[in-house]
mmCIF file of C-alpha atoms in Angstrom:
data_model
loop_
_atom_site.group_PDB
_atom_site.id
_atom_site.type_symbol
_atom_site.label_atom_id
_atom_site.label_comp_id
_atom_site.label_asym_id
_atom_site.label_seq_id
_atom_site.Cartn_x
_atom_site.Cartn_y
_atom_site.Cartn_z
ATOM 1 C CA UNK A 1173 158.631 84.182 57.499
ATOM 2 C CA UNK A 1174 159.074 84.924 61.115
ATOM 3 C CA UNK A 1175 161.723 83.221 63.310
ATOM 4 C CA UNK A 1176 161.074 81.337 65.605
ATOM 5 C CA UNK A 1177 160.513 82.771 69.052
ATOM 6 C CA UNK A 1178 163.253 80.705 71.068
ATOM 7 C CA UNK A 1179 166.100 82.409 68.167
ATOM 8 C CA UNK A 1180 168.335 85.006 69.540
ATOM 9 C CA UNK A 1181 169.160 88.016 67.362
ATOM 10 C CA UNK A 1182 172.918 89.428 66.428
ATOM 11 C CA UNK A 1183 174.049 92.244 64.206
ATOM 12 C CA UNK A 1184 174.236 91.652 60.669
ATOM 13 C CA UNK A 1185 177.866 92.597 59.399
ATOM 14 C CA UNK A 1186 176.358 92.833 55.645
ATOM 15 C CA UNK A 1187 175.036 96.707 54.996
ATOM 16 C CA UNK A 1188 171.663 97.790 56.141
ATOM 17 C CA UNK A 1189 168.749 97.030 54.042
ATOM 18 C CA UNK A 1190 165.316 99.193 55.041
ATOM 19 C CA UNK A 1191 163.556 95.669 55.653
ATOM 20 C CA UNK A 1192 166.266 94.096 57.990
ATOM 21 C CA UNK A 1193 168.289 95.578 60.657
ATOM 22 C CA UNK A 1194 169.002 92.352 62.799
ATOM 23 C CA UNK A 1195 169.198 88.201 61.568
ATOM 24 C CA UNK A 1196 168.697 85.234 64.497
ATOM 25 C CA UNK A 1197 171.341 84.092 65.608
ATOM 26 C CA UNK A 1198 171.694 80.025 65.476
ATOM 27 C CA UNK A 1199 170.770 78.531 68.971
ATOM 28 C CA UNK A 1200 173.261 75.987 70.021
ATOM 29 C CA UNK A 1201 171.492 72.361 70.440
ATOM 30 C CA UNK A 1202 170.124 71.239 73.608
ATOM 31 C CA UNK A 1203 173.496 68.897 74.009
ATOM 32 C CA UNK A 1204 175.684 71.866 73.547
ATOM 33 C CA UNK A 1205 174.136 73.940 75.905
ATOM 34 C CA UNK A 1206 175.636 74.380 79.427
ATOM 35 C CA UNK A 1207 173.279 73.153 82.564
ATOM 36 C CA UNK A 1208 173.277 74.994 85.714
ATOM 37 C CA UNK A 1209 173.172 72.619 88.528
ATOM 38 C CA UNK A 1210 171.394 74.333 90.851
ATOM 39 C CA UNK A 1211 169.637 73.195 93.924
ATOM 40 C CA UNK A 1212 166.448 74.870 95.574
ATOM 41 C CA UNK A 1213 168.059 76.889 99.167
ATOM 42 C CA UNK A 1214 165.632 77.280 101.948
ATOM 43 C CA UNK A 1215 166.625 78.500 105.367
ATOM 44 C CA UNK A 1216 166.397 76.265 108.524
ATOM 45 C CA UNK A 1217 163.850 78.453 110.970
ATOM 46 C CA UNK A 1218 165.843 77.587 113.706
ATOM 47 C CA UNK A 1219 169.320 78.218 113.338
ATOM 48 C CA UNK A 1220 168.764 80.963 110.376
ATOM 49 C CA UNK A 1221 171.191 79.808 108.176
ATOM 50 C CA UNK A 1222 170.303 78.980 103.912
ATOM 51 C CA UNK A 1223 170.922 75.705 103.355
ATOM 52 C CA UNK A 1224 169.975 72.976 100.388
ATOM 53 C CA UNK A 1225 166.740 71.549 100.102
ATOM 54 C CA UNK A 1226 168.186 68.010 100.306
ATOM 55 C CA UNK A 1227 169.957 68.811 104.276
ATOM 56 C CA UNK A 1228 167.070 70.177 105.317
ATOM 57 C CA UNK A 1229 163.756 67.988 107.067
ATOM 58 C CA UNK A 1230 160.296 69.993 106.116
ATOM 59 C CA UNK A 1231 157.723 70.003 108.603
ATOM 60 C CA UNK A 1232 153.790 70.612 108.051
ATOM 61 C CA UNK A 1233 150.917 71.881 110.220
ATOM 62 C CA UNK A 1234 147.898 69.647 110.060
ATOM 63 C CA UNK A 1235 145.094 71.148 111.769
ATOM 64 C CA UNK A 1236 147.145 72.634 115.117
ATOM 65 C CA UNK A 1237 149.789 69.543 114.854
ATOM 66 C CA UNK A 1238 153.228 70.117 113.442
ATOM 67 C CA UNK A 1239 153.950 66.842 111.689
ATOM 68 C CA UNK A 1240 157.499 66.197 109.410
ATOM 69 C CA UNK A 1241 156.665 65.605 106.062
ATOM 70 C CA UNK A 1242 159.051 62.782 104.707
ATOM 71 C CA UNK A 1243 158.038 63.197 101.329
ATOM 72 C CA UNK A 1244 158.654 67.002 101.122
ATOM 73 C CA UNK A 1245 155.457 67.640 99.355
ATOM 74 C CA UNK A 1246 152.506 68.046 101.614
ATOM 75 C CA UNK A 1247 150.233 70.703 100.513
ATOM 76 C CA UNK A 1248 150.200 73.888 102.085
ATOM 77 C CA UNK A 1249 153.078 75.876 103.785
ATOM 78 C CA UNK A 1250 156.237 74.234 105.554
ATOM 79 C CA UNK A 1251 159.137 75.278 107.430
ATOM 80 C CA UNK A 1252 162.720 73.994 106.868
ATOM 81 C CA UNK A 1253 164.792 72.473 109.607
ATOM 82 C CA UNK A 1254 167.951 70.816 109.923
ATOM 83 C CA UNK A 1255 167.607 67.166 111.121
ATOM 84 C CA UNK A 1256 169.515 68.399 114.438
ATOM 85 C CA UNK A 1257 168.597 68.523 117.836
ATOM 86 C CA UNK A 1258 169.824 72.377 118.432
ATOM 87 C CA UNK A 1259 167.587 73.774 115.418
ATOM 88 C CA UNK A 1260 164.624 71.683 116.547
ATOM 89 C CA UNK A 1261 164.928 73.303 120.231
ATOM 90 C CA UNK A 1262 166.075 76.538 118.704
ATOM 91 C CA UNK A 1263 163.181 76.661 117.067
ATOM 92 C CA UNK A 1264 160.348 75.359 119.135
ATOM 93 C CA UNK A 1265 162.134 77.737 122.320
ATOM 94 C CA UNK A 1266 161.497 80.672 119.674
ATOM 95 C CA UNK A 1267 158.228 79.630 118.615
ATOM 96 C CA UNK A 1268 158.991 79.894 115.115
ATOM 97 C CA UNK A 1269 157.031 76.828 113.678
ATOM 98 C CA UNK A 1270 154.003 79.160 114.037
ATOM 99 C CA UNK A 1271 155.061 82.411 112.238
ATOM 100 C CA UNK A 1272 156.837 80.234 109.705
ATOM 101 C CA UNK A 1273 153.647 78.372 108.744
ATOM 102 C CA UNK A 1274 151.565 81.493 109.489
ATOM 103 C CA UNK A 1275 149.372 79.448 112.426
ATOM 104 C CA UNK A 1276 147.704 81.188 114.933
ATOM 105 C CA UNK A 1277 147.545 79.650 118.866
ATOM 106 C CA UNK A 1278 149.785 77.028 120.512
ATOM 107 C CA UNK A 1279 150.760 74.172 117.936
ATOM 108 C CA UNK A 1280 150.924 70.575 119.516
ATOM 109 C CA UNK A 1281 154.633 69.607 118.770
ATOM 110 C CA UNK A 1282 153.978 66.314 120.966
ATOM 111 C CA UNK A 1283 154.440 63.700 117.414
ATOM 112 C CA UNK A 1284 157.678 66.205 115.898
ATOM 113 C CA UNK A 1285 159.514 65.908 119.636
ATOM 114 C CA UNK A 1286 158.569 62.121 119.191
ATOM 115 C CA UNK A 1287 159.994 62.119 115.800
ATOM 116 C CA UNK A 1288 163.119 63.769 117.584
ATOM 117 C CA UNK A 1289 163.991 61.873 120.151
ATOM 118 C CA UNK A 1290 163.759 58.764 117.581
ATOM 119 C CA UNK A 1291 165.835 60.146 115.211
ATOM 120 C CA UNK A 1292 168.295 61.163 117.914
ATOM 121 C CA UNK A 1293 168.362 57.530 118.538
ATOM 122 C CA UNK A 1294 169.167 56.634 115.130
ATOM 123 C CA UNK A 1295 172.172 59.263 114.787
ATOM 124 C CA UNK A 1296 173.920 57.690 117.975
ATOM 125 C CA UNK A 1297 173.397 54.395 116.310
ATOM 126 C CA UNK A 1298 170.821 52.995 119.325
ATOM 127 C CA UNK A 1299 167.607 51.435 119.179
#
């Protein structure tokens, strides 16, 4: 009878028999086991710097439009930002929404710099 695949193997201390060199070892249950609470890192494109997936805004090109994608999980390729004024500039004085999201010609950034200057707004705590 073969073990099962997810068993891990150990030394047996008992002497060597010509069938059986190693036994599985017991697999602790799923309760038991240790979770790593990890979170996904991406890096803002326009500061440089790694950051979580949850601190960072992710931002789309649809068609030749960069629009921010709320939801985080708009097909195709995105760029990471931080929800701050200096990356946004950073990155749109660097022209790095277009390598990031591998776009050739001019993007129109007209709706994201709307989407700035609103959320701007909401940071300050105006309307």
């Amino acid at each position: 009878m073969r073990p099962p695949p997810h068993a891990r193997w150990e030394r047996s201390d008992q002497p060597r028999s010509p069938g059986r060199r190693l036994r599985p070892r017991s697999v602790r249950p799923r309760e038991q086991r240790q979770r790593c609470n990890m979170e996904p890192v991406r890096t803002c494109v326009g500061c440089r710097t790694r950051a979580p997936r949850t601190a960072l805004i992710r931002v789309v090109s649809r068609g030749l439009e960069l629009v921010i994608d709320e939801r985080k999980a708009a097909p195709g390729r995105g760029a990471w930002l931080h929800p701050s004024r200096e990356c946004a500039e950073n990155a749109l004085r660097r022209r790095a929404f277009g390598r990031a999201l591998r776009v050739s010609g001019p993007l129109d950034t007209q709706t994201f710099e709307e989407w700035l200057n609103g959320y701007g707004n909401k940071v300050n705590g105006s309307k």
